[in-house]
């Protein structure tokens, strides 16, 4: 399946060893893990394996942020790390995650998925074999735009000079790399999730790359995730900046600053890139780019969208979800669900990642 991977792809993969992941909150009574029937984990038994910072542009050409993190559940009672060159082989669904941070925050990275990933690994190894399986998890770094208030690490880092479409280019480049490695193989075996601007990027990643002037075969078969899950996502930036909802007016200038930093000053450009406004005249042209235009009512041919937004989010108003929901409602090729979450903007990934993991688990089970 990884026949398309080049020697350089495989050597980039093997350049990072697998390190053990253990349960941060082990069960004191548990003796050992037997996959499929486990009731608890011990402190020293790996629940999975993690590669941190795999360069997804091989041959030493990746910038510091052109890397990804991978986690795989441990199989059986094996305490030995897989060889660095060994590729994931478990069947099941891959969850690919895109972090937020307004396209520019150097303090938020792929590793922000660690709490949710750890929670998902635990679920994967302690749940009965009859349920749908998680094959593994990936969290993507991508180049950022400069941040005027975060000079450290240095703003002159070449990985922090990105301008649209660089962020999307990196996401698509990473997905193509995972495709060549045989990790994401077909629509049914992966879902794409993102938080905040990562949710914007997740939807942009299923649209035609031609929208951003990128070559359409940059992605090919990897283009179609079975589901896109947006957590506290940004879907209509122009709408927010033109008329922020009550209670969020004070954020207008901050939004204008990071939106201009990522996409330039033109409001028209902001509309063209946002998933709630990227269709002409309200029609969502990109749904066809994602799932195809056939009027086939086969459920599996529809794209699944899950929108999650906390009403207690002080940075992103619930209205962003409502605008996106209104645009996708009545779109027959999309099966949409809205799910609840609480807490402020970053709580969903920061505090244990429990709710994020629960939602992603449920989405995978429902595929
Ligand atoms: N910490 C961010 C702010 C941020 O992430 C943000 C602010 C308002 C609305 C959405 C945000 N993040 C989305 O990815 C920054 O440094 O700009």
mmCIF file of C-alpha atoms and ligand atoms in Angstrom:
data_model
loop_
_atom_site.group_PDB
_atom_site.id
_atom_site.type_symbol
_atom_site.label_atom_id
_atom_site.label_comp_id
_atom_site.label_asym_id
_atom_site.label_seq_id
_atom_site.Cartn_x
_atom_site.Cartn_y
_atom_site.Cartn_z
ATOM 1 C CA UNK A 1 0.000 0.000 0.000
ATOM 2 C CA UNK A 2 2.947 2.299 0.581
ATOM 3 C CA UNK A 3 4.275 1.551 -2.885
ATOM 4 C CA UNK A 4 4.290 5.240 -3.785
ATOM 5 C CA UNK A 5 6.541 6.205 -0.895
ATOM 6 C CA UNK A 6 9.998 7.215 -2.038
ATOM 7 C CA UNK A 7 13.212 6.286 -0.264
ATOM 8 C CA UNK A 8 13.333 9.893 0.974
ATOM 9 C CA UNK A 9 9.771 9.620 2.378
ATOM 10 C CA UNK A 10 10.704 6.477 4.268
ATOM 11 C CA UNK A 11 13.930 7.926 5.567
ATOM 12 C CA UNK A 12 12.103 11.045 6.855
ATOM 13 C CA UNK A 13 9.685 8.679 8.603
ATOM 14 C CA UNK A 14 12.491 6.588 10.113
ATOM 15 C CA UNK A 15 14.390 9.688 11.259
ATOM 16 C CA UNK A 16 12.185 9.898 14.378
ATOM 17 C CA UNK A 17 12.007 6.957 16.816
ATOM 18 C CA UNK A 18 8.808 5.636 18.385
ATOM 19 C CA UNK A 19 8.619 6.581 22.046
ATOM 20 C CA UNK A 20 6.262 4.978 24.553
ATOM 21 C CA UNK A 21 3.056 6.648 25.708
ATOM 22 C CA UNK A 22 1.839 5.618 29.141
ATOM 23 C CA UNK A 23 -1.432 6.200 30.931
ATOM 24 C CA UNK A 24 -1.145 9.485 32.867
ATOM 25 C CA UNK A 25 -3.733 8.151 35.331
ATOM 26 C CA UNK A 26 -3.122 4.395 35.643
ATOM 27 C CA UNK A 27 -5.396 1.974 37.452
ATOM 28 C CA UNK A 28 -3.618 0.852 40.660
ATOM 29 C CA UNK A 29 -5.278 -2.580 40.518
ATOM 30 C CA UNK A 30 -4.484 -3.415 36.927
ATOM 31 C CA UNK A 31 -1.884 -6.075 36.250
ATOM 32 C CA UNK A 32 -1.403 -5.932 32.527
ATOM 33 C CA UNK A 33 -3.026 -5.120 29.267
ATOM 34 C CA UNK A 34 -4.672 -7.652 27.042
ATOM 35 C CA UNK A 35 -5.963 -5.770 24.098
ATOM 36 C CA UNK A 36 -9.668 -6.065 23.632
ATOM 37 C CA UNK A 37 -10.580 -7.113 27.146
ATOM 38 C CA UNK A 38 -8.595 -4.737 29.293
ATOM 39 C CA UNK A 39 -10.178 -3.106 32.286
ATOM 40 C CA UNK A 40 -7.241 -1.016 33.407
ATOM 41 C CA UNK A 41 -3.686 0.012 32.612
ATOM 42 C CA UNK A 42 -0.491 0.131 34.603
ATOM 43 C CA UNK A 43 1.981 2.978 34.844
ATOM 44 C CA UNK A 44 4.723 1.194 32.931
ATOM 45 C CA UNK A 45 2.782 -0.520 30.170
ATOM 46 C CA UNK A 46 2.801 1.511 26.963
ATOM 47 C CA UNK A 47 -0.717 2.320 25.786
ATOM 48 C CA UNK A 48 0.719 3.407 22.480
ATOM 49 C CA UNK A 49 3.680 4.805 20.582
ATOM 50 C CA UNK A 50 4.440 8.328 19.496
ATOM 51 C CA UNK A 51 6.663 9.921 16.862
ATOM 52 C CA UNK A 52 7.120 13.658 17.469
ATOM 53 C CA UNK A 53 8.185 15.998 14.685
ATOM 54 C CA UNK A 54 8.342 13.811 11.573
ATOM 55 C CA UNK A 55 9.329 16.084 8.656
ATOM 56 C CA UNK A 56 6.653 15.775 5.968
ATOM 57 C CA UNK A 57 8.855 17.365 3.337
ATOM 58 C CA UNK A 58 11.622 14.780 2.904
ATOM 59 C CA UNK A 59 15.282 15.190 1.957
ATOM 60 C CA UNK A 60 16.014 17.645 4.754
ATOM 61 C CA UNK A 61 13.974 20.409 3.107
ATOM 62 C CA UNK A 62 11.292 20.783 5.788
ATOM 63 C CA UNK A 63 11.225 23.990 7.828
ATOM 64 C CA UNK A 64 10.859 23.741 11.608
ATOM 65 C CA UNK A 65 7.048 23.753 11.440
ATOM 66 C CA UNK A 66 6.650 21.404 8.483
ATOM 67 C CA UNK A 67 6.385 18.374 10.720
ATOM 68 C CA UNK A 68 3.756 16.064 12.126
ATOM 69 C CA UNK A 69 3.183 13.985 15.249
ATOM 70 C CA UNK A 70 1.860 10.407 15.033
ATOM 71 C CA UNK A 71 0.407 8.159 17.704
ATOM 72 C CA UNK A 72 -0.512 4.468 17.328
ATOM 73 C CA UNK A 73 -2.199 2.250 19.916
ATOM 74 C CA UNK A 74 -0.069 -0.538 21.310
ATOM 75 C CA UNK A 75 -1.023 -3.986 20.146
ATOM 76 C CA UNK A 76 -1.178 -6.847 22.592
ATOM 77 C CA UNK A 77 1.280 -7.080 25.444
ATOM 78 C CA UNK A 78 4.263 -5.898 23.470
ATOM 79 C CA UNK A 79 6.408 -3.495 25.504
ATOM 80 C CA UNK A 80 9.080 -3.147 22.864
ATOM 81 C CA UNK A 81 9.096 -0.045 20.719
ATOM 82 C CA UNK A 82 8.465 -0.702 17.041
ATOM 83 C CA UNK A 83 11.467 -0.078 14.858
ATOM 84 C CA UNK A 84 11.718 3.594 13.804
ATOM 85 C CA UNK A 85 11.223 2.543 10.186
ATOM 86 C CA UNK A 86 8.108 0.499 10.901
ATOM 87 C CA UNK A 87 4.924 1.856 9.389
ATOM 88 C CA UNK A 88 1.548 1.645 11.148
ATOM 89 C CA UNK A 89 -0.290 -1.511 10.178
ATOM 90 C CA UNK A 90 -3.407 -1.730 12.365
ATOM 91 C CA UNK A 91 -6.702 -1.595 10.491
ATOM 92 C CA UNK A 92 -9.209 1.132 11.348
ATOM 93 C CA UNK A 93 -9.717 4.848 11.082
ATOM 94 C CA UNK A 94 -7.100 7.590 11.244
ATOM 95 C CA UNK A 95 -7.879 10.898 12.929
ATOM 96 C CA UNK A 96 -5.899 13.816 11.526
ATOM 97 C CA UNK A 97 -5.916 16.989 13.660
ATOM 98 C CA UNK A 98 -5.086 20.612 12.776
ATOM 99 C CA UNK A 99 -4.339 22.943 15.690
ATOM 100 C CA UNK A 100 -5.559 26.521 16.055
ATOM 101 C CA UNK A 101 -3.905 29.769 17.139
ATOM 102 C CA UNK A 102 -5.202 32.283 14.616
ATOM 103 C CA UNK A 103 -2.702 31.205 11.930
ATOM 104 C CA UNK A 104 0.088 32.796 13.941
ATOM 105 C CA UNK A 105 0.393 31.807 17.602
ATOM 106 C CA UNK A 106 3.770 30.075 18.088
ATOM 107 C CA UNK A 107 2.653 28.785 21.500
ATOM 108 C CA UNK A 108 0.054 26.451 19.968
ATOM 109 C CA UNK A 109 1.406 23.525 17.965
ATOM 110 C CA UNK A 110 0.767 19.937 16.934
ATOM 111 C CA UNK A 111 1.600 18.842 20.464
ATOM 112 C CA UNK A 112 -1.579 20.560 21.697
ATOM 113 C CA UNK A 113 -3.350 17.387 20.569
ATOM 114 C CA UNK A 114 -1.399 15.286 23.111
ATOM 115 C CA UNK A 115 -4.091 15.167 25.842
ATOM 116 C CA UNK A 116 -6.847 14.148 23.394
ATOM 117 C CA UNK A 117 -4.496 11.709 21.621
ATOM 118 C CA UNK A 118 -3.576 10.036 24.910
ATOM 119 C CA UNK A 119 -7.244 9.754 25.833
ATOM 120 C CA UNK A 120 -8.016 8.212 22.424
ATOM 121 C CA UNK A 121 -5.170 5.687 22.750
ATOM 122 C CA UNK A 122 -6.582 4.598 26.093
ATOM 123 C CA UNK A 123 -10.038 4.215 24.590
ATOM 124 C CA UNK A 124 -8.553 2.292 21.660
ATOM 125 C CA UNK A 125 -6.806 -0.282 23.826
ATOM 126 C CA UNK A 126 -9.455 -0.676 26.505
ATOM 127 C CA UNK A 127 -12.559 -0.994 24.341
ATOM 128 C CA UNK A 128 -14.005 -4.221 23.080
ATOM 129 C CA UNK A 129 -12.826 -5.466 19.732
ATOM 130 C CA UNK A 130 -16.322 -5.284 18.288
ATOM 131 C CA UNK A 131 -16.329 -1.490 18.102
ATOM 132 C CA UNK A 132 -14.779 0.449 15.236
ATOM 133 C CA UNK A 133 -11.052 0.753 15.654
ATOM 134 C CA UNK A 134 -8.756 3.726 15.696
ATOM 135 C CA UNK A 135 -5.735 2.912 13.551
ATOM 136 C CA UNK A 136 -3.822 5.954 14.731
ATOM 137 C CA UNK A 137 -3.751 9.706 15.206
ATOM 138 C CA UNK A 138 -1.820 12.468 13.496
ATOM 139 C CA UNK A 139 -1.433 16.120 14.487
ATOM 140 C CA UNK A 140 -0.046 18.553 11.915
ATOM 141 C CA UNK A 141 2.245 21.533 12.279
ATOM 142 C CA UNK A 142 2.192 24.085 9.476
ATOM 143 C CA UNK A 143 3.964 27.371 8.741
ATOM 144 C CA UNK A 144 2.545 30.340 10.610
ATOM 145 C CA UNK A 145 2.098 33.989 9.755
ATOM 146 C CA UNK A 146 4.167 36.506 11.720
ATOM 147 C CA UNK A 147 2.811 37.477 15.137
ATOM 148 C CA UNK A 148 3.429 41.099 16.142
ATOM 149 C CA UNK A 149 3.024 40.331 19.850
ATOM 150 C CA UNK A 150 5.043 37.096 20.007
ATOM 151 C CA UNK A 151 8.602 37.882 18.948
ATOM 152 C CA UNK A 152 9.909 34.670 20.499
ATOM 153 C CA UNK A 153 10.838 32.253 18.977
ATOM 154 C CA UNK A 154 12.158 34.813 16.541
ATOM 155 C CA UNK A 155 9.708 36.228 14.060
ATOM 156 C CA UNK A 156 12.414 35.991 11.415
ATOM 157 C CA UNK A 157 12.134 32.200 11.553
ATOM 158 C CA UNK A 158 11.397 31.275 7.909
ATOM 159 C CA UNK A 159 8.635 28.984 9.205
ATOM 160 C CA UNK A 160 6.825 32.069 10.555
ATOM 161 C CA UNK A 161 6.561 34.112 7.363
ATOM 162 C CA UNK A 162 3.543 32.314 5.904
ATOM 163 C CA UNK A 163 0.843 34.035 3.932
ATOM 164 C CA UNK A 164 -2.246 32.391 2.465
ATOM 165 C CA UNK A 165 -2.172 29.857 0.785
ATOM 166 C CA UNK A 166 1.022 28.674 2.552
ATOM 167 C CA UNK A 167 -0.905 27.299 5.551
ATOM 168 C CA UNK A 168 -3.142 25.202 3.291
ATOM 169 C CA UNK A 169 -0.208 24.180 1.103
ATOM 170 C CA UNK A 170 1.460 22.690 4.165
ATOM 171 C CA UNK A 171 -1.678 20.834 5.275
ATOM 172 C CA UNK A 172 -2.111 19.370 1.767
ATOM 173 C CA UNK A 173 1.586 18.505 1.580
ATOM 174 C CA UNK A 174 1.346 16.654 4.905
ATOM 175 C CA UNK A 175 -1.794 14.786 3.797
ATOM 176 C CA UNK A 176 -0.116 13.783 0.535
ATOM 177 C CA UNK A 177 2.847 12.466 2.533
ATOM 178 C CA UNK A 178 0.519 10.384 4.743
ATOM 179 C CA UNK A 179 -1.134 9.117 1.586
ATOM 180 C CA UNK A 180 2.186 8.054 0.050
ATOM 181 C CA UNK A 181 3.042 6.213 3.255
ATOM 182 C CA UNK A 182 -0.206 4.239 3.006
ATOM 183 C CA UNK A 183 -1.613 5.781 6.193
ATOM 184 C CA UNK A 184 -4.582 7.538 4.657
ATOM 185 C CA UNK A 185 -5.633 5.367 1.780
ATOM 186 C CA UNK A 186 -9.251 6.028 0.885
ATOM 187 C CA UNK A 187 -12.129 8.210 1.976
ATOM 188 C CA UNK A 188 -13.440 5.703 4.494
ATOM 189 C CA UNK A 189 -10.238 5.382 6.492
ATOM 190 C CA UNK A 190 -9.704 8.901 7.801
ATOM 191 C CA UNK A 191 -11.373 11.922 9.277
ATOM 192 C CA UNK A 192 -10.073 15.460 9.533
ATOM 193 C CA UNK A 193 -10.557 17.586 12.640
ATOM 194 C CA UNK A 194 -9.451 21.078 13.546
ATOM 195 C CA UNK A 195 -9.729 23.612 16.312
ATOM 196 C CA UNK A 196 -10.422 27.302 15.674
ATOM 197 C CA UNK A 197 -8.428 28.317 12.556
ATOM 198 C CA UNK A 198 -7.548 24.603 12.320
ATOM 199 C CA UNK A 199 -11.252 23.985 11.642
ATOM 200 C CA UNK A 200 -11.114 26.570 8.846
ATOM 201 C CA UNK A 201 -8.083 24.754 7.454
ATOM 202 C CA UNK A 202 -9.811 21.361 7.733
ATOM 203 C CA UNK A 203 -12.678 22.541 5.513
ATOM 204 C CA UNK A 204 -10.276 24.280 3.132
ATOM 205 C CA UNK A 205 -8.367 21.010 2.826
ATOM 206 C CA UNK A 206 -11.374 19.211 1.333
ATOM 207 C CA UNK A 207 -12.036 21.983 -1.212
ATOM 208 C CA UNK A 208 -10.387 21.983 -4.617
ATOM 209 C CA UNK A 209 -6.734 23.069 -4.301
ATOM 210 C CA UNK A 210 -7.325 25.046 -7.512
ATOM 211 C CA UNK A 211 -9.140 27.621 -5.356
ATOM 212 C CA UNK A 212 -5.784 28.555 -3.879
ATOM 213 C CA UNK A 213 -3.910 28.316 -7.149
ATOM 214 C CA UNK A 214 -2.448 24.961 -6.136
ATOM 215 C CA UNK A 215 -2.120 22.044 -8.486
ATOM 216 C CA UNK A 216 -5.131 19.731 -8.249
ATOM 217 C CA UNK A 217 -3.015 16.606 -8.131
ATOM 218 C CA UNK A 218 -1.201 17.887 -5.079
ATOM 219 C CA UNK A 219 -3.591 15.719 -3.124
ATOM 220 C CA UNK A 220 -5.448 13.338 -5.428
ATOM 221 C CA UNK A 221 -7.173 10.528 -3.567
ATOM 222 C CA UNK A 222 -6.313 11.870 -0.147
ATOM 223 C CA UNK A 223 -8.654 14.809 -0.791
ATOM 224 C CA UNK A 224 -11.690 13.104 0.601
ATOM 225 C CA UNK A 225 -11.909 12.623 4.334
ATOM 226 C CA UNK A 226 -15.026 10.741 5.443
ATOM 227 C CA UNK A 227 -15.814 13.470 7.990
ATOM 228 C CA UNK A 228 -14.702 16.960 8.911
ATOM 229 C CA UNK A 229 -15.005 17.934 12.575
ATOM 230 C CA UNK A 230 -14.743 21.598 13.537
ATOM 231 C CA UNK A 231 -14.119 22.566 17.171
ATOM 232 C CA UNK A 232 -14.807 26.232 18.017
ATOM 233 C CA UNK A 233 -14.130 26.995 14.365
ATOM 234 C CA UNK A 234 -13.814 30.203 12.350
ATOM 235 C CA UNK A 235 -16.099 30.029 9.305
ATOM 236 C CA UNK A 236 -17.043 33.604 8.398
ATOM 237 C CA UNK A 237 -14.250 36.051 9.151
ATOM 238 C CA UNK A 238 -15.578 38.883 6.992
ATOM 239 C CA UNK A 239 -18.966 38.642 8.705
ATOM 240 C CA UNK A 240 -17.393 38.803 12.150
ATOM 241 C CA UNK A 241 -15.245 41.790 11.301
ATOM 242 C CA UNK A 242 -18.126 43.666 9.574
ATOM 243 C CA UNK A 243 -20.532 43.087 12.457
ATOM 244 C CA UNK A 244 -19.272 41.214 15.487
ATOM 245 C CA UNK A 245 -22.073 39.835 17.655
ATOM 246 C CA UNK A 246 -22.868 41.429 20.993
ATOM 247 C CA UNK A 247 -20.225 40.830 23.588
ATOM 248 C CA UNK A 248 -17.502 40.218 20.973
ATOM 249 C CA UNK A 249 -17.154 43.762 19.582
ATOM 250 C CA UNK A 250 -13.913 44.333 21.474
ATOM 251 C CA UNK A 251 -12.268 41.533 19.460
ATOM 252 C CA UNK A 252 -12.891 43.164 16.091
ATOM 253 C CA UNK A 253 -9.439 44.727 15.828
ATOM 254 C CA UNK A 254 -7.674 41.543 16.961
ATOM 255 C CA UNK A 255 -9.584 39.583 14.289
ATOM 256 C CA UNK A 256 -8.747 42.190 11.657
ATOM 257 C CA UNK A 257 -5.091 41.973 12.642
ATOM 258 C CA UNK A 258 -4.722 38.191 12.418
ATOM 259 C CA UNK A 259 -6.963 37.893 9.358
ATOM 260 C CA UNK A 260 -4.943 40.555 7.500
ATOM 261 C CA UNK A 261 -1.719 38.898 8.639
ATOM 262 C CA UNK A 262 -2.823 35.568 7.185
ATOM 263 C CA UNK A 263 -4.912 36.631 4.161
ATOM 264 C CA UNK A 264 -4.096 40.260 3.351
ATOM 265 C CA UNK A 265 -6.234 43.380 3.690
ATOM 266 C CA UNK A 266 -8.971 42.616 1.142
ATOM 267 C CA UNK A 267 -12.372 41.673 2.525
ATOM 268 C CA UNK A 268 -13.195 39.949 -0.742
ATOM 269 C CA UNK A 269 -10.237 37.655 -0.166
ATOM 270 C CA UNK A 270 -11.505 36.790 3.306
ATOM 271 C CA UNK A 271 -14.881 35.761 1.839
ATOM 272 C CA UNK A 272 -13.219 33.611 -0.802
ATOM 273 C CA UNK A 273 -11.279 31.568 1.745
ATOM 274 C CA UNK A 274 -13.914 31.041 4.449
ATOM 275 C CA UNK A 275 -16.031 27.880 4.293
ATOM 276 C CA UNK A 276 -19.296 29.702 5.052
ATOM 277 C CA UNK A 277 -18.753 32.308 2.329
ATOM 278 C CA UNK A 278 -16.637 30.541 -0.290
ATOM 279 C CA UNK A 279 -19.617 29.510 -2.410
ATOM 280 C CA UNK A 280 -21.024 31.832 -5.043
ATOM 281 C CA UNK A 281 -24.412 33.289 -4.122
ATOM 282 C CA UNK A 282 -24.788 31.170 -1.011
ATOM 283 C CA UNK A 283 -24.451 27.820 -2.798
ATOM 284 C CA UNK A 284 -21.759 25.654 -1.297
ATOM 285 C CA UNK A 285 -19.750 24.849 -4.381
ATOM 286 C CA UNK A 286 -17.039 23.169 -2.392
ATOM 287 C CA UNK A 287 -19.234 20.299 -1.165
ATOM 288 C CA UNK A 288 -19.109 18.852 -4.679
ATOM 289 C CA UNK A 289 -15.338 19.299 -4.703
ATOM 290 C CA UNK A 290 -15.238 17.212 -1.544
ATOM 291 C CA UNK A 291 -17.780 14.420 -2.088
ATOM 292 C CA UNK A 292 -18.419 14.592 -5.821
ATOM 293 C CA UNK A 293 -21.424 15.836 -7.702
ATOM 294 C CA UNK A 294 -23.251 12.576 -8.267
ATOM 295 C CA UNK A 295 -26.871 12.605 -7.126
ATOM 296 C CA UNK A 296 -26.217 9.238 -5.572
ATOM 297 C CA UNK A 297 -28.021 9.034 -2.252
ATOM 298 C CA UNK A 298 -25.724 6.355 -0.957
ATOM 299 C CA UNK A 299 -25.005 7.456 2.620
ATOM 300 C CA UNK A 300 -21.332 6.530 2.326
ATOM 301 C CA UNK A 301 -20.915 8.976 -0.530
ATOM 302 C CA UNK A 302 -22.035 11.881 1.615
ATOM 303 C CA UNK A 303 -19.576 13.931 3.592
ATOM 304 C CA UNK A 304 -20.081 14.068 7.312
ATOM 305 C CA UNK A 305 -19.708 17.403 9.054
ATOM 306 C CA UNK A 306 -19.625 17.750 12.817
ATOM 307 C CA UNK A 307 -19.731 21.241 14.274
ATOM 308 C CA UNK A 308 -18.790 21.727 17.913
ATOM 309 C CA UNK A 309 -18.911 25.123 19.586
ATOM 310 C CA UNK A 310 -18.886 26.105 23.234
ATOM 311 C CA UNK A 311 -21.316 28.850 24.223
ATOM 312 C CA UNK A 312 -18.789 29.882 26.867
ATOM 313 C CA UNK A 313 -16.081 30.616 24.289
ATOM 314 C CA UNK A 314 -14.926 34.221 24.831
ATOM 315 C CA UNK A 315 -12.928 34.333 21.561
ATOM 316 C CA UNK A 316 -15.236 32.705 18.999
ATOM 317 C CA UNK A 317 -18.982 33.408 19.160
ATOM 318 C CA UNK A 318 -21.595 30.667 18.748
ATOM 319 C CA UNK A 319 -22.736 32.645 15.728
ATOM 320 C CA UNK A 320 -19.806 31.271 13.698
ATOM 321 C CA UNK A 321 -21.303 27.785 14.054
ATOM 322 C CA UNK A 322 -24.780 29.113 13.225
ATOM 323 C CA UNK A 323 -23.618 30.718 9.978
ATOM 324 C CA UNK A 324 -21.873 27.512 8.945
ATOM 325 C CA UNK A 325 -24.891 25.393 9.908
ATOM 326 C CA UNK A 326 -27.225 27.617 7.881
ATOM 327 C CA UNK A 327 -24.993 27.275 4.827
ATOM 328 C CA UNK A 328 -24.804 23.475 5.041
ATOM 329 C CA UNK A 329 -28.414 22.866 6.047
ATOM 330 C CA UNK A 330 -30.378 21.528 3.114
ATOM 331 C CA UNK A 331 -27.150 20.419 1.448
ATOM 332 C CA UNK A 332 -28.059 16.846 0.628
ATOM 333 C CA UNK A 333 -24.541 15.623 0.106
ATOM 334 C CA UNK A 334 -23.646 16.526 3.685
ATOM 335 C CA UNK A 335 -24.775 14.791 6.864
ATOM 336 C CA UNK A 336 -24.367 17.434 9.531
ATOM 337 C CA UNK A 337 -24.357 17.144 13.291
ATOM 338 C CA UNK A 338 -23.981 19.798 15.943
ATOM 339 C CA UNK A 339 -22.439 18.648 19.214
ATOM 340 C CA UNK A 340 -22.142 20.400 22.529
ATOM 341 C CA UNK A 341 -19.018 21.369 24.402
ATOM 342 C CA UNK A 342 -18.350 23.734 27.278
ATOM 343 C CA UNK A 343 -15.662 26.019 28.592
ATOM 344 C CA UNK A 344 -13.594 28.772 27.074
ATOM 345 C CA UNK A 345 -11.980 28.654 23.641
ATOM 346 C CA UNK A 346 -9.043 26.318 24.373
ATOM 347 C CA UNK A 347 -10.550 24.201 27.148
ATOM 348 C CA UNK A 348 -11.622 21.484 24.705
ATOM 349 C CA UNK A 349 -8.025 20.542 23.881
ATOM 350 C CA UNK A 350 -6.174 21.957 26.871
ATOM 351 C CA UNK A 351 -7.865 20.393 29.876
ATOM 352 C CA UNK A 352 -7.321 16.680 29.538
ATOM 353 C CA UNK A 353 -8.679 16.615 26.002
ATOM 354 C CA UNK A 354 -11.515 14.448 27.324
ATOM 355 C CA UNK A 355 -14.433 16.060 25.512
ATOM 356 C CA UNK A 356 -12.479 16.360 22.268
ATOM 357 C CA UNK A 357 -11.547 12.660 22.468
ATOM 358 C CA UNK A 358 -15.129 11.667 23.303
ATOM 359 C CA UNK A 359 -16.494 13.522 20.276
ATOM 360 C CA UNK A 360 -13.857 12.159 17.883
ATOM 361 C CA UNK A 361 -14.434 8.650 19.203
ATOM 362 C CA UNK A 362 -18.166 8.994 18.610
ATOM 363 C CA UNK A 363 -17.615 10.300 15.079
ATOM 364 C CA UNK A 364 -15.380 7.324 14.237
ATOM 365 C CA UNK A 365 -17.902 4.884 15.729
ATOM 366 C CA UNK A 366 -20.652 6.441 13.621
ATOM 367 C CA UNK A 367 -18.840 6.233 10.271
HETATM 368 N N1 LIG B 1 -3.733 33.181 20.740
HETATM 369 C C1 LIG B 1 -4.077 33.782 19.453
HETATM 370 C C2 LIG B 1 -5.495 34.245 19.455
HETATM 371 C C3 LIG B 1 -6.349 33.180 18.932
HETATM 372 O O1 LIG B 1 -5.909 32.064 18.808
HETATM 373 C C4 LIG B 1 -7.706 33.495 18.523
HETATM 374 C C5 LIG B 1 -8.292 34.706 18.907
HETATM 375 C C6 LIG B 1 -9.594 35.003 18.506
HETATM 376 C C7 LIG B 1 -10.298 34.087 17.731
HETATM 377 C C8 LIG B 1 -9.712 32.890 17.368
HETATM 378 C C9 LIG B 1 -8.422 32.607 17.766
HETATM 379 N N2 LIG B 1 -7.775 31.434 17.372
HETATM 380 C C10 LIG B 1 -8.111 30.704 16.304
HETATM 381 O O2 LIG B 1 -7.370 29.888 15.801
HETATM 382 C C11 LIG B 1 -3.136 34.855 19.056
HETATM 383 O O3 LIG B 1 -2.058 34.917 19.619
HETATM 384 O O4 LIG B 1 -3.442 35.596 18.130
#
